[in-house]
Amino acid sequence: MRIIAIKTLRLFWEDPKYRETEQSLKAWFDEAKNAQWRTPHDIKSKYRNASFVHDNRVVFNICGNKYRLITAIKYDSGIVFIRFIGTHKQYNEIDAATI
């Protein structure tokens, strides 16, 4: 998969408040980059706790479920757009289906 934009993840893990996310986000990135997700089922087979919301949004639990990563996936073209990364509290303040 092609991931757009790693910069969003990097800026998050470089923030001193969120340093603990670096390894988990890098691991997720490497797995996603090497994946060939064609359907939500492909994701669910690897990430059992992933949640699927409106408009091909997928929510991944990061760092032992302390953080949430929202992506928008274009399955037909193999592109994953990073839409949000944050704590559960920050996640609760947004609409995962439209961000």
Tab-separated table of C-alpha atoms in Angstrom:
chain	number	residue	atom	x	y	z
A	1	MET	CA	0.000	0.000	0.000
A	2	ARG	CA	1.057	3.575	-0.540
A	3	ILE	CA	0.798	5.593	2.678
A	4	ILE	CA	0.021	9.313	2.537
A	5	ALA	CA	1.409	10.991	4.657
A	6	ILE	CA	4.066	9.521	6.903
A	7	LYS	CA	4.908	13.088	7.941
A	8	THR	CA	1.716	13.199	10.028
A	9	LEU	CA	2.820	10.127	11.952
A	10	ARG	CA	6.391	11.370	12.329
A	11	LEU	CA	5.295	14.742	13.697
A	12	PHE	CA	3.111	12.945	16.222
A	13	TRP	CA	5.765	10.558	17.545
A	14	GLU	CA	8.373	13.330	17.632
A	15	ASP	CA	6.172	15.332	20.017
A	16	PRO	CA	7.614	14.772	23.514
A	17	LYS	CA	4.116	14.013	24.849
A	18	TYR	CA	3.702	11.082	22.452
A	19	ARG	CA	7.213	9.565	22.212
A	20	GLU	CA	5.877	6.189	23.343
A	21	THR	CA	4.016	5.841	20.033
A	22	GLU	CA	7.094	5.845	17.808
A	23	GLN	CA	7.741	2.092	17.682
A	24	SER	CA	4.053	1.178	17.358
A	25	LEU	CA	3.478	3.701	14.567
A	26	LYS	CA	6.623	2.629	12.732
A	27	ALA	CA	5.543	-1.019	13.005
A	28	TRP	CA	2.046	-0.182	11.730
A	29	PHE	CA	3.553	1.829	8.856
A	30	ASP	CA	5.879	-0.998	7.806
A	31	GLU	CA	3.059	-3.549	7.919
A	32	ALA	CA	0.659	-1.310	6.007
A	33	LYS	CA	3.282	-0.383	3.414
A	34	ASN	CA	3.903	-4.060	2.670
A	35	ALA	CA	0.239	-5.076	2.760
A	36	GLN	CA	-2.087	-5.579	-0.167
A	37	TRP	CA	-5.448	-4.619	1.271
A	38	ARG	CA	-8.174	-5.103	-1.327
A	39	THR	CA	-11.123	-5.332	1.071
A	40	PRO	CA	-11.898	-4.596	4.727
A	41	HIS	CA	-11.667	-8.353	5.342
A	42	ASP	CA	-7.957	-8.223	4.434
A	43	ILE	CA	-7.409	-5.680	7.205
A	44	LYS	CA	-9.596	-7.489	9.732
A	45	SER	CA	-7.618	-10.713	9.289
A	46	LYS	CA	-4.474	-8.909	10.532
A	47	TYR	CA	-6.004	-6.268	12.834
A	48	ARG	CA	-8.919	-7.893	14.648
A	49	ASN	CA	-9.621	-4.733	16.666
A	50	ALA	CA	-9.758	-2.422	13.654
A	51	SER	CA	-13.047	-0.576	13.321
A	52	PHE	CA	-14.648	0.303	10.019
A	53	VAL	CA	-16.662	3.490	9.673
A	54	HIS	CA	-18.300	5.431	6.870
A	55	ASP	CA	-16.521	6.200	3.584
A	56	ASN	CA	-13.776	3.550	3.875
A	57	ARG	CA	-12.441	4.984	7.112
A	58	VAL	CA	-10.576	2.465	9.262
A	59	VAL	CA	-9.684	3.076	12.907
A	60	PHE	CA	-6.620	1.270	14.235
A	61	ASN	CA	-5.722	0.935	17.912
A	62	ILE	CA	-2.142	1.993	18.542
A	63	CYS	CA	0.156	1.435	21.524
A	64	GLY	CA	-2.011	-1.019	23.397
A	65	ASN	CA	-5.219	0.865	22.547
A	66	LYS	CA	-4.016	4.132	24.133
A	67	TYR	CA	-4.134	5.960	20.785
A	68	ARG	CA	-6.301	5.896	17.684
A	69	LEU	CA	-5.178	6.112	14.077
A	70	ILE	CA	-7.824	6.906	11.475
A	71	THR	CA	-7.139	6.175	7.839
A	72	ALA	CA	-9.114	6.560	4.633
A	73	ILE	CA	-8.403	3.716	2.247
A	74	LYS	CA	-8.777	3.600	-1.524
A	75	TYR	CA	-8.733	-0.161	-1.959
A	76	ASP	CA	-8.828	-0.066	-5.767
A	77	SER	CA	-5.693	2.075	-6.044
A	78	GLY	CA	-3.869	0.783	-2.946
A	79	ILE	CA	-3.614	4.116	-1.157
A	80	VAL	CA	-3.937	4.724	2.596
A	81	PHE	CA	-4.481	8.321	3.679
A	82	ILE	CA	-3.600	9.203	7.267
A	83	ARG	CA	-6.538	11.271	8.529
A	84	PHE	CA	-5.936	11.436	12.301
A	85	ILE	CA	-3.694	10.201	15.092
A	86	GLY	CA	-4.414	11.013	18.700
A	87	THR	CA	-5.405	9.917	22.172
A	88	HIS	CA	-8.801	8.422	22.984
A	89	LYS	CA	-9.878	11.777	24.413
A	90	GLN	CA	-8.882	13.577	21.209
A	91	TYR	CA	-10.575	10.861	19.169
A	92	ASN	CA	-13.818	11.329	21.089
A	93	GLU	CA	-13.852	14.994	20.086
A	94	ILE	CA	-13.903	14.328	16.333
A	95	ASP	CA	-16.133	12.542	13.847
A	96	ALA	CA	-14.174	9.553	12.543
A	97	ALA	CA	-16.527	9.198	9.579
A	98	THR	CA	-15.820	12.640	8.166
A	99	ILE	CA	-12.322	13.636	9.239
